[in-house]
Amino acid sequence: MTKIIFLGTPEFSATVLKGLLKEGYDIIAAVTQPDKPVGRKQKLQKSPVKLVAEEENIKLYQPAKLPGSPEVEELKQLNADLIVTAAYGQFLPTSFLESAKVAAINVHGSLLPKYRGGAPIQWSLLNGDKETGITIMYMVKGMDAGDIISQEKLPITRDDDNGSLFEKMAIVGRELLLDTIPKILSGDIKPIAQDPDKVVFSPNISKEQEHIDFTKPAEQVFNQIRALSPDPGAWTMIDGQRTKLYKTDVVEINSDQAVGTIYDLGKKKLVIVAGDGQGVSIKKIQPAGKKMMDIANYMNGMGKNLEKGQQIIDEK
């Protein structure tokens, strides 16, 4: 039976891990990020991979930093056939990668060499791409720089956001990995080196990128909001209140009104003028201190006093 050390953290990773378990691979260890404090009470939350590992009685490691840790030395002694990573969130030492008897491979959320780095799915949405995909690649010292073993494309729809695309990509990643591993084990593969001239990086999303700039074109605002929905959520100031927007659409209005002005409103709609004179129609919203709600609930409550022509977002 093929022995695997699995490294991953979010739900994307957990989906891949469950696929390996269902296929009958021997997961001899799982490595994930330490429990993270969340919410106002800063309660420690286990990662989705940790929850799967505990349920399946898999030996679990959670070093704050894997390189140079006692845990990595122990992992190197396990004599794994494969090391498999999927959105783990840390760099891995070369000595650990080389400890795998067959290969160390990664399930990456883009069609490499486009979008190397920690946020490939978010950047594909930010840039309004129509297509993305999964790459299975060999792991090397450089970030996401290893040879490509296999790839699978996936269309991006206008209804997709960060959450829905992560779910779709996890399933594609799981199936592609399960199809690829037997070929790796049998040697029936022809790896392809990445073209250095086509490399694009996708660094983690910064706090500054969470702020919505309505001076940008409506399409860019739309893409920014869905790239950050549902987590962490993109925000703006509406009528003086820090407000998160989770779902929007673009409306062709060709307005000459100031950026941030209400172009149209009603019991179930709120359309704001963006930098190119087109409209951003808000569908899901979360005012400060409130839960996420449909725009109809907002307009029948906190937004009922808003008026057409009112500038509620000031980008000065």
JSON list of N, CA, C and O in Angstrom, two decimals, residues 258-310:
[
{"chain": "A", "resi": 258, "resn": "ALA", "atom": "N", "xyz": [-21.68, 61.59, -9.73]},
{"chain": "A", "resi": 258, "resn": "ALA", "atom": "CA", "xyz": [-20.44, 61.38, -8.99]},
{"chain": "A", "resi": 258, "resn": "ALA", "atom": "C", "xyz": [-20.32, 59.93, -8.53]},
{"chain": "A", "resi": 258, "resn": "ALA", "atom": "O", "xyz": [-21.32, 59.25, -8.27]},
{"chain": "A", "resi": 259, "resn": "VAL", "atom": "N", "xyz": [-19.08, 59.47, -8.44]},
{"chain": "A", "resi": 259, "resn": "VAL", "atom": "CA", "xyz": [-18.81, 58.12, -7.92]},
{"chain": "A", "resi": 259, "resn": "VAL", "atom": "C", "xyz": [-19.43, 57.97, -6.53]},
{"chain": "A", "resi": 259, "resn": "VAL", "atom": "O", "xyz": [-19.33, 58.87, -5.69]},
{"chain": "A", "resi": 260, "resn": "GLY", "atom": "N", "xyz": [-20.07, 56.82, -6.30]},
{"chain": "A", "resi": 260, "resn": "GLY", "atom": "CA", "xyz": [-20.66, 56.55, -5.00]},
{"chain": "A", "resi": 260, "resn": "GLY", "atom": "C", "xyz": [-22.08, 57.06, -4.83]},
{"chain": "A", "resi": 260, "resn": "GLY", "atom": "O", "xyz": [-22.67, 56.95, -3.76]},
{"chain": "A", "resi": 261, "resn": "THR", "atom": "N", "xyz": [-22.66, 57.61, -5.91]},
{"chain": "A", "resi": 261, "resn": "THR", "atom": "CA", "xyz": [-24.02, 58.12, -5.87]},
{"chain": "A", "resi": 261, "resn": "THR", "atom": "C", "xyz": [-25.02, 56.99, -6.12]},
{"chain": "A", "resi": 261, "resn": "THR", "atom": "O", "xyz": [-24.78, 56.09, -6.93]},
{"chain": "A", "resi": 262, "resn": "ILE", "atom": "N", "xyz": [-26.17, 57.06, -5.43]},
{"chain": "A", "resi": 262, "resn": "ILE", "atom": "CA", "xyz": [-27.24, 56.10, -5.69]},
{"chain": "A", "resi": 262, "resn": "ILE", "atom": "C", "xyz": [-27.91, 56.45, -7.01]},
{"chain": "A", "resi": 262, "resn": "ILE", "atom": "O", "xyz": [-28.54, 57.50, -7.14]},
{"chain": "A", "resi": 263, "resn": "TYR", "atom": "N", "xyz": [-27.76, 55.59, -7.99]},
{"chain": "A", "resi": 263, "resn": "TYR", "atom": "CA", "xyz": [-28.39, 55.80, -9.30]},
{"chain": "A", "resi": 263, "resn": "TYR", "atom": "C", "xyz": [-29.84, 55.34, -9.28]},
{"chain": "A", "resi": 263, "resn": "TYR", "atom": "O", "xyz": [-30.72, 55.98, -9.87]},
{"chain": "A", "resi": 264, "resn": "ASP", "atom": "N", "xyz": [-30.07, 54.22, -8.58]},
{"chain": "A", "resi": 264, "resn": "ASP", "atom": "CA", "xyz": [-31.43, 53.67, -8.53]},
{"chain": "A", "resi": 264, "resn": "ASP", "atom": "C", "xyz": [-31.58, 52.88, -7.24]},
{"chain": "A", "resi": 264, "resn": "ASP", "atom": "O", "xyz": [-30.62, 52.31, -6.72]},
{"chain": "A", "resi": 265, "resn": "LEU", "atom": "N", "xyz": [-32.80, 52.86, -6.73]},
{"chain": "A", "resi": 265, "resn": "LEU", "atom": "CA", "xyz": [-33.08, 52.06, -5.54]},
{"chain": "A", "resi": 265, "resn": "LEU", "atom": "C", "xyz": [-34.55, 51.66, -5.52]},
{"chain": "A", "resi": 265, "resn": "LEU", "atom": "O", "xyz": [-35.37, 52.18, -6.26]},
{"chain": "A", "resi": 266, "resn": "GLY", "atom": "N", "xyz": [-34.84, 50.71, -4.68]},
{"chain": "A", "resi": 266, "resn": "GLY", "atom": "CA", "xyz": [-36.21, 50.22, -4.52]},
{"chain": "A", "resi": 266, "resn": "GLY", "atom": "C", "xyz": [-36.25, 49.24, -3.37]},
{"chain": "A", "resi": 266, "resn": "GLY", "atom": "O", "xyz": [-35.28, 49.12, -2.61]},
{"chain": "A", "resi": 267, "resn": "LYS", "atom": "N", "xyz": [-37.37, 48.55, -3.23]},
{"chain": "A", "resi": 267, "resn": "LYS", "atom": "CA", "xyz": [-37.50, 47.60, -2.12]},
{"chain": "A", "resi": 267, "resn": "LYS", "atom": "C", "xyz": [-36.53, 46.43, -2.23]},
{"chain": "A", "resi": 267, "resn": "LYS", "atom": "O", "xyz": [-36.19, 45.80, -1.24]},
{"chain": "A", "resi": 268, "resn": "LYS", "atom": "N", "xyz": [-36.09, 46.15, -3.46]},
{"chain": "A", "resi": 268, "resn": "LYS", "atom": "CA", "xyz": [-35.20, 45.00, -3.67]},
{"chain": "A", "resi": 268, "resn": "LYS", "atom": "C", "xyz": [-33.96, 45.36, -4.47]},
{"chain": "A", "resi": 268, "resn": "LYS", "atom": "O", "xyz": [-33.32, 44.48, -5.06]},
{"chain": "A", "resi": 269, "resn": "LYS", "atom": "N", "xyz": [-33.60, 46.65, -4.53]},
{"chain": "A", "resi": 269, "resn": "LYS", "atom": "CA", "xyz": [-32.41, 47.00, -5.32]},
{"chain": "A", "resi": 269, "resn": "LYS", "atom": "C", "xyz": [-31.74, 48.25, -4.79]},
{"chain": "A", "resi": 269, "resn": "LYS", "atom": "O", "xyz": [-32.37, 49.14, -4.20]},
{"chain": "A", "resi": 270, "resn": "LEU", "atom": "N", "xyz": [-30.42, 48.30, -5.03]},
{"chain": "A", "resi": 270, "resn": "LEU", "atom": "CA", "xyz": [-29.60, 49.46, -4.71]},
{"chain": "A", "resi": 270, "resn": "LEU", "atom": "C", "xyz": [-28.45, 49.48, -5.71]},
{"chain": "A", "resi": 270, "resn": "LEU", "atom": "O", "xyz": [-27.61, 48.58, -5.72]},
{"chain": "A", "resi": 271, "resn": "VAL", "atom": "N", "xyz": [-28.44, 50.49, -6.58]},
{"chain": "A", "resi": 271, "resn": "VAL", "atom": "CA", "xyz": [-27.44, 50.59, -7.65]},
{"chain": "A", "resi": 271, "resn": "VAL", "atom": "C", "xyz": [-26.58, 51.82, -7.40]},
{"chain": "A", "resi": 271, "resn": "VAL", "atom": "O", "xyz": [-27.09, 52.94, -7.29]},
{"chain": "A", "resi": 272, "resn": "ILE", "atom": "N", "xyz": [-25.24, 51.60, -7.33]},
{"chain": "A", "resi": 272, "resn": "ILE", "atom": "CA", "xyz": [-24.29, 52.66, -7.03]},
{"chain": "A", "resi": 272, "resn": "ILE", "atom": "C", "xyz": [-23.44, 52.95, -8.26]},
{"chain": "A", "resi": 272, "resn": "ILE", "atom": "O", "xyz": [-23.00, 52.04, -8.96]},
{"chain": "A", "resi": 273, "resn": "VAL", "atom": "N", "xyz": [-23.17, 54.23, -8.51]},
{"chain": "A", "resi": 273, "resn": "VAL", "atom": "CA", "xyz": [-22.36, 54.64, -9.66]},
{"chain": "A", "resi": 273, "resn": "VAL", "atom": "C", "xyz": [-20.87, 54.37, -9.38]},
{"chain": "A", "resi": 273, "resn": "VAL", "atom": "O", "xyz": [-20.34, 54.77, -8.34]},
{"chain": "A", "resi": 274, "resn": "ALA", "atom": "N", "xyz": [-20.21, 53.66, -10.32]},
{"chain": "A", "resi": 274, "resn": "ALA", "atom": "CA", "xyz": [-18.77, 53.39, -10.21]},
{"chain": "A", "resi": 274, "resn": "ALA", "atom": "C", "xyz": [-17.98, 54.38, -11.06]},
{"chain": "A", "resi": 274, "resn": "ALA", "atom": "O", "xyz": [-18.55, 55.28, -11.70]},
{"chain": "A", "resi": 275, "resn": "GLY", "atom": "N", "xyz": [-16.66, 54.21, -11.08]},
{"chain": "A", "resi": 275, "resn": "GLY", "atom": "CA", "xyz": [-15.77, 55.19, -11.70]},
{"chain": "A", "resi": 275, "resn": "GLY", "atom": "C", "xyz": [-15.94, 55.37, -13.19]},
{"chain": "A", "resi": 275, "resn": "GLY", "atom": "O", "xyz": [-15.59, 56.43, -13.73]},
{"chain": "A", "resi": 276, "resn": "ASP", "atom": "N", "xyz": [-16.46, 54.35, -13.89]},
{"chain": "A", "resi": 276, "resn": "ASP", "atom": "CA", "xyz": [-16.65, 54.46, -15.33]},
{"chain": "A", "resi": 276, "resn": "ASP", "atom": "C", "xyz": [-18.07, 54.86, -15.72]},
{"chain": "A", "resi": 276, "resn": "ASP", "atom": "O", "xyz": [-18.44, 54.80, -16.89]},
{"chain": "A", "resi": 277, "resn": "GLY", "atom": "N", "xyz": [-18.88, 55.27, -14.71]},
{"chain": "A", "resi": 277, "resn": "GLY", "atom": "CA", "xyz": [-20.24, 55.68, -14.99]},
{"chain": "A", "resi": 277, "resn": "GLY", "atom": "C", "xyz": [-21.22, 54.53, -15.08]},
{"chain": "A", "resi": 277, "resn": "GLY", "atom": "O", "xyz": [-22.42, 54.76, -15.30]},
{"chain": "A", "resi": 278, "resn": "GLN", "atom": "N", "xyz": [-20.73, 53.30, -14.91]},
{"chain": "A", "resi": 278, "resn": "GLN", "atom": "CA", "xyz": [-21.63, 52.14, -14.90]},
{"chain": "A", "resi": 278, "resn": "GLN", "atom": "C", "xyz": [-22.05, 51.84, -13.46]},
{"chain": "A", "resi": 278, "resn": "GLN", "atom": "O", "xyz": [-21.46, 52.35, -12.50]},
{"chain": "A", "resi": 279, "resn": "GLY", "atom": "N", "xyz": [-23.08, 51.00, -13.32]},
{"chain": "A", "resi": 279, "resn": "GLY", "atom": "CA", "xyz": [-23.64, 50.77, -12.01]},
{"chain": "A", "resi": 279, "resn": "GLY", "atom": "C", "xyz": [-23.20, 49.45, -11.38]},
{"chain": "A", "resi": 279, "resn": "GLY", "atom": "O", "xyz": [-22.99, 48.46, -12.06]},
{"chain": "A", "resi": 280, "resn": "VAL", "atom": "N", "xyz": [-23.06, 49.48, -10.06]},
{"chain": "A", "resi": 280, "resn": "VAL", "atom": "CA", "xyz": [-22.83, 48.27, -9.27]},
{"chain": "A", "resi": 280, "resn": "VAL", "atom": "C", "xyz": [-24.11, 48.00, -8.49]},
{"chain": "A", "resi": 280, "resn": "VAL", "atom": "O", "xyz": [-24.48, 48.78, -7.61]},
{"chain": "A", "resi": 281, "resn": "SER", "atom": "N", "xyz": [-24.80, 46.93, -8.86]},
{"chain": "A", "resi": 281, "resn": "SER", "atom": "CA", "xyz": [-26.04, 46.57, -8.19]},
{"chain": "A", "resi": 281, "resn": "SER", "atom": "C", "xyz": [-25.73, 45.63, -7.03]},
{"chain": "A", "resi": 281, "resn": "SER", "atom": "O", "xyz": [-25.20, 44.53, -7.23]},
{"chain": "A", "resi": 282, "resn": "ILE", "atom": "N", "xyz": [-26.04, 46.06, -5.82]},
{"chain": "A", "resi": 282, "resn": "ILE", "atom": "CA", "xyz": [-25.71, 45.29, -4.62]},
{"chain": "A", "resi": 282, "resn": "ILE", "atom": "C", "xyz": [-26.78, 44.23, -4.37]},
{"chain": "A", "resi": 282, "resn": "ILE", "atom": "O", "xyz": [-27.97, 44.54, -4.35]},
{"chain": "A", "resi": 283, "resn": "LYS", "atom": "N", "xyz": [-26.34, 42.99, -4.17]},
{"chain": "A", "resi": 283, "resn": "LYS", "atom": "CA", "xyz": [-27.26, 41.87, -3.95]},
{"chain": "A", "resi": 283, "resn": "LYS", "atom": "C", "xyz": [-27.21, 41.33, -2.52]},
{"chain": "A", "resi": 283, "resn": "LYS", "atom": "O", "xyz": [-28.22, 40.98, -1.95]},
{"chain": "A", "resi": 284, "resn": "LYS", "atom": "N", "xyz": [-25.99, 41.26, -1.95]},
{"chain": "A", "resi": 284, "resn": "LYS", "atom": "CA", "xyz": [-25.82, 40.79, -0.56]},
{"chain": "A", "resi": 284, "resn": "LYS", "atom": "C", "xyz": [-24.90, 41.75, 0.16]},
{"chain": "A", "resi": 284, "resn": "LYS", "atom": "O", "xyz": [-23.86, 42.15, -0.38]},
{"chain": "A", "resi": 285, "resn": "ILE", "atom": "N", "xyz": [-25.27, 42.09, 1.38]},
{"chain": "A", "resi": 285, "resn": "ILE", "atom": "CA", "xyz": [-24.61, 43.18, 2.10]},
{"chain": "A", "resi": 285, "resn": "ILE", "atom": "C", "xyz": [-24.54, 42.83, 3.58]},
{"chain": "A", "resi": 285, "resn": "ILE", "atom": "O", "xyz": [-25.38, 42.09, 4.11]},
{"chain": "A", "resi": 286, "resn": "GLN", "atom": "N", "xyz": [-23.54, 43.38, 4.27]},
{"chain": "A", "resi": 286, "resn": "GLN", "atom": "CA", "xyz": [-23.41, 43.18, 5.72]},
{"chain": "A", "resi": 286, "resn": "GLN", "atom": "C", "xyz": [-22.99, 44.49, 6.38]},
{"chain": "A", "resi": 286, "resn": "GLN", "atom": "O", "xyz": [-21.82, 44.83, 6.41]},
{"chain": "A", "resi": 287, "resn": "PRO", "atom": "N", "xyz": [-23.97, 45.23, 6.94]},
{"chain": "A", "resi": 287, "resn": "PRO", "atom": "CA", "xyz": [-23.62, 46.45, 7.68]},
{"chain": "A", "resi": 287, "resn": "PRO", "atom": "C", "xyz": [-22.83, 46.09, 8.94]},
{"chain": "A", "resi": 287, "resn": "PRO", "atom": "O", "xyz": [-22.90, 44.95, 9.43]},
{"chain": "A", "resi": 288, "resn": "ALA", "atom": "N", "xyz": [-22.08, 47.06, 9.45]},
{"chain": "A", "resi": 288, "resn": "ALA", "atom": "CA", "xyz": [-21.27, 46.83, 10.65]},
{"chain": "A", "resi": 288, "resn": "ALA", "atom": "C", "xyz": [-22.14, 46.32, 11.79]},
{"chain": "A", "resi": 288, "resn": "ALA", "atom": "O", "xyz": [-23.21, 46.86, 12.07]},
{"chain": "A", "resi": 289, "resn": "GLY", "atom": "N", "xyz": [-21.68, 45.25, 12.44]},
{"chain": "A", "resi": 289, "resn": "GLY", "atom": "CA", "xyz": [-22.37, 44.69, 13.59]},
{"chain": "A", "resi": 289, "resn": "GLY", "atom": "C", "xyz": [-23.58, 43.84, 13.26]},
{"chain": "A", "resi": 289, "resn": "GLY", "atom": "O", "xyz": [-24.29, 43.38, 14.17]},
{"chain": "A", "resi": 290, "resn": "LYS", "atom": "N", "xyz": [-23.84, 43.64, 11.97]},
{"chain": "A", "resi": 290, "resn": "LYS", "atom": "CA", "xyz": [-25.01, 42.84, 11.55]},
{"chain": "A", "resi": 290, "resn": "LYS", "atom": "C", "xyz": [-24.55, 41.60, 10.80]},
{"chain": "A", "resi": 290, "resn": "LYS", "atom": "O", "xyz": [-23.40, 41.46, 10.42]},
{"chain": "A", "resi": 291, "resn": "LYS", "atom": "N", "xyz": [-25.49, 40.70, 10.55]},
{"chain": "A", "resi": 291, "resn": "LYS", "atom": "CA", "xyz": [-25.21, 39.53, 9.73]},
{"chain": "A", "resi": 291, "resn": "LYS", "atom": "C", "xyz": [-25.39, 39.87, 8.26]},
{"chain": "A", "resi": 291, "resn": "LYS", "atom": "O", "xyz": [-26.04, 40.85, 7.90]},
{"chain": "A", "resi": 292, "resn": "MET", "atom": "N", "xyz": [-24.81, 39.03, 7.39]},
{"chain": "A", "resi": 292, "resn": "MET", "atom": "CA", "xyz": [-25.01, 39.19, 5.96]},
{"chain": "A", "resi": 292, "resn": "MET", "atom": "C", "xyz": [-26.50, 39.07, 5.65]},
{"chain": "A", "resi": 292, "resn": "MET", "atom": "O", "xyz": [-27.20, 38.23, 6.24]},
{"chain": "A", "resi": 293, "resn": "MET", "atom": "N", "xyz": [-26.98, 39.91, 4.71]},
{"chain": "A", "resi": 293, "resn": "MET", "atom": "CA", "xyz": [-28.40, 39.88, 4.37]},
{"chain": "A", "resi": 293, "resn": "MET", "atom": "C", "xyz": [-28.60, 40.17, 2.89]},
{"chain": "A", "resi": 293, "resn": "MET", "atom": "O", "xyz": [-27.74, 40.78, 2.24]},
{"chain": "A", "resi": 294, "resn": "ASP", "atom": "N", "xyz": [-29.73, 39.74, 2.35]},
{"chain": "A", "resi": 294, "resn": "ASP", "atom": "CA", "xyz": [-30.10, 40.10, 0.98]},
{"chain": "A", "resi": 294, "resn": "ASP", "atom": "C", "xyz": [-30.39, 41.59, 0.93]},
{"chain": "A", "resi": 294, "resn": "ASP", "atom": "O", "xyz": [-30.78, 42.20, 1.94]},
{"chain": "A", "resi": 295, "resn": "ILE", "atom": "N", "xyz": [-30.27, 42.19, -0.25]},
{"chain": "A", "resi": 295, "resn": "ILE", "atom": "CA", "xyz": [-30.48, 43.64, -0.37]},
{"chain": "A", "resi": 295, "resn": "ILE", "atom": "C", "xyz": [-31.91, 44.02, -0.01]},
{"chain": "A", "resi": 295, "resn": "ILE", "atom": "O", "xyz": [-32.17, 45.11, 0.52]},
{"chain": "A", "resi": 296, "resn": "ALA", "atom": "N", "xyz": [-32.88, 43.11, -0.23]},
{"chain": "A", "resi": 296, "resn": "ALA", "atom": "CA", "xyz": [-34.28, 43.40, 0.11]},
{"chain": "A", "resi": 296, "resn": "ALA", "atom": "C", "xyz": [-34.42, 43.63, 1.61]},
{"chain": "A", "resi": 296, "resn": "ALA", "atom": "O", "xyz": [-35.11, 44.56, 2.05]},
{"chain": "A", "resi": 297, "resn": "ASN", "atom": "N", "xyz": [-33.76, 42.80, 2.42]},
{"chain": "A", "resi": 297, "resn": "ASN", "atom": "CA", "xyz": [-33.82, 42.97, 3.88]},
{"chain": "A", "resi": 297, "resn": "ASN", "atom": "C", "xyz": [-33.16, 44.28, 4.30]},
{"chain": "A", "resi": 297, "resn": "ASN", "atom": "O", "xyz": [-33.65, 44.99, 5.19]},
{"chain": "A", "resi": 298, "resn": "TYR", "atom": "N", "xyz": [-32.05, 44.62, 3.64]},
{"chain": "A", "resi": 298, "resn": "TYR", "atom": "CA", "xyz": [-31.35, 45.87, 3.96]},
{"chain": "A", "resi": 298, "resn": "TYR", "atom": "C", "xyz": [-32.20, 47.08, 3.60]},
{"chain": "A", "resi": 298, "resn": "TYR", "atom": "O", "xyz": [-32.33, 48.02, 4.40]},
{"chain": "A", "resi": 299, "resn": "MET", "atom": "N", "xyz": [-32.81, 47.07, 2.41]},
{"chain": "A", "resi": 299, "resn": "MET", "atom": "CA", "xyz": [-33.59, 48.21, 1.95]},
{"chain": "A", "resi": 299, "resn": "MET", "atom": "C", "xyz": [-34.88, 48.39, 2.76]},
{"chain": "A", "resi": 299, "resn": "MET", "atom": "O", "xyz": [-35.42, 49.49, 2.86]},
{"chain": "A", "resi": 300, "resn": "ASN", "atom": "N", "xyz": [-35.37, 47.32, 3.33]},
{"chain": "A", "resi": 300, "resn": "ASN", "atom": "CA", "xyz": [-36.57, 47.42, 4.18]},
{"chain": "A", "resi": 300, "resn": "ASN", "atom": "C", "xyz": [-36.23, 47.73, 5.63]},
{"chain": "A", "resi": 300, "resn": "ASN", "atom": "O", "xyz": [-37.12, 47.86, 6.46]},
{"chain": "A", "resi": 301, "resn": "GLY", "atom": "N", "xyz": [-34.92, 47.85, 5.93]},
{"chain": "A", "resi": 301, "resn": "GLY", "atom": "CA", "xyz": [-34.49, 48.15, 7.29]},
{"chain": "A", "resi": 301, "resn": "GLY", "atom": "C", "xyz": [-33.55, 49.33, 7.31]},
{"chain": "A", "resi": 301, "resn": "GLY", "atom": "O", "xyz": [-33.95, 50.49, 7.18]},
{"chain": "A", "resi": 302, "resn": "MET", "atom": "N", "xyz": [-32.25, 49.04, 7.43]},
{"chain": "A", "resi": 302, "resn": "MET", "atom": "CA", "xyz": [-31.24, 50.09, 7.56]},
{"chain": "A", "resi": 302, "resn": "MET", "atom": "C", "xyz": [-31.19, 51.02, 6.36]},
{"chain": "A", "resi": 302, "resn": "MET", "atom": "O", "xyz": [-30.81, 52.19, 6.47]},
{"chain": "A", "resi": 303, "resn": "GLY", "atom": "N", "xyz": [-31.56, 50.53, 5.18]},
{"chain": "A", "resi": 303, "resn": "GLY", "atom": "CA", "xyz": [-31.44, 51.35, 3.98]},
{"chain": "A", "resi": 303, "resn": "GLY", "atom": "C", "xyz": [-32.72, 52.07, 3.56]},
{"chain": "A", "resi": 303, "resn": "GLY", "atom": "O", "xyz": [-32.76, 52.70, 2.49]},
{"chain": "A", "resi": 304, "resn": "LYS", "atom": "N", "xyz": [-33.75, 52.01, 4.38]},
{"chain": "A", "resi": 304, "resn": "LYS", "atom": "CA", "xyz": [-35.05, 52.56, 3.95]},
{"chain": "A", "resi": 304, "resn": "LYS", "atom": "C", "xyz": [-35.06, 54.08, 3.84]},
{"chain": "A", "resi": 304, "resn": "LYS", "atom": "O", "xyz": [-35.93, 54.65, 3.17]},
{"chain": "A", "resi": 305, "resn": "ASN", "atom": "N", "xyz": [-34.09, 54.75, 4.47]},
{"chain": "A", "resi": 305, "resn": "ASN", "atom": "CA", "xyz": [-34.05, 56.22, 4.40]},
{"chain": "A", "resi": 305, "resn": "ASN", "atom": "C", "xyz": [-33.11, 56.74, 3.30]},
{"chain": "A", "resi": 305, "resn": "ASN", "atom": "O", "xyz": [-32.94, 57.95, 3.15]},
{"chain": "A", "resi": 306, "resn": "LEU", "atom": "N", "xyz": [-32.50, 55.83, 2.57]},
{"chain": "A", "resi": 306, "resn": "LEU", "atom": "CA", "xyz": [-31.62, 56.25, 1.47]},
{"chain": "A", "resi": 306, "resn": "LEU", "atom": "C", "xyz": [-32.45, 56.86, 0.35]},
{"chain": "A", "resi": 306, "resn": "LEU", "atom": "O", "xyz": [-33.62, 56.49, 0.15]},
{"chain": "A", "resi": 307, "resn": "GLU", "atom": "N", "xyz": [-31.85, 57.77, -0.42]},
{"chain": "A", "resi": 307, "resn": "GLU", "atom": "CA", "xyz": [-32.58, 58.43, -1.50]},
{"chain": "A", "resi": 307, "resn": "GLU", "atom": "C", "xyz": [-31.78, 58.40, -2.81]},
{"chain": "A", "resi": 307, "resn": "GLU", "atom": "O", "xyz": [-30.55, 58.44, -2.80]},
{"chain": "A", "resi": 308, "resn": "LYS", "atom": "N", "xyz": [-32.51, 58.33, -3.91]},
{"chain": "A", "resi": 308, "resn": "LYS", "atom": "CA", "xyz": [-31.89, 58.38, -5.24]},
{"chain": "A", "resi": 308, "resn": "LYS", "atom": "C", "xyz": [-31.14, 59.71, -5.39]},
{"chain": "A", "resi": 308, "resn": "LYS", "atom": "O", "xyz": [-31.64, 60.77, -5.00]},
{"chain": "A", "resi": 309, "resn": "GLY", "atom": "N", "xyz": [-29.92, 59.64, -5.94]},
{"chain": "A", "resi": 309, "resn": "GLY", "atom": "CA", "xyz": [-29.11, 60.84, -6.11]},
{"chain": "A", "resi": 309, "resn": "GLY", "atom": "C", "xyz": [-28.22, 61.15, -4.92]},
{"chain": "A", "resi": 309, "resn": "GLY", "atom": "O", "xyz": [-27.38, 62.05, -4.99]},
{"chain": "A", "resi": 310, "resn": "GLN", "atom": "N", "xyz": [-28.41, 60.43, -3.84]},
{"chain": "A", "resi": 310, "resn": "GLN", "atom": "CA", "xyz": [-27.60, 60.64, -2.64]},
{"chain": "A", "resi": 310, "resn": "GLN", "atom": "C", "xyz": [-26.22, 59.99, -2.81]},
{"chain": "A", "resi": 310, "resn": "GLN", "atom": "O", "xyz": [-26.11, 58.87, -3.26]}
]
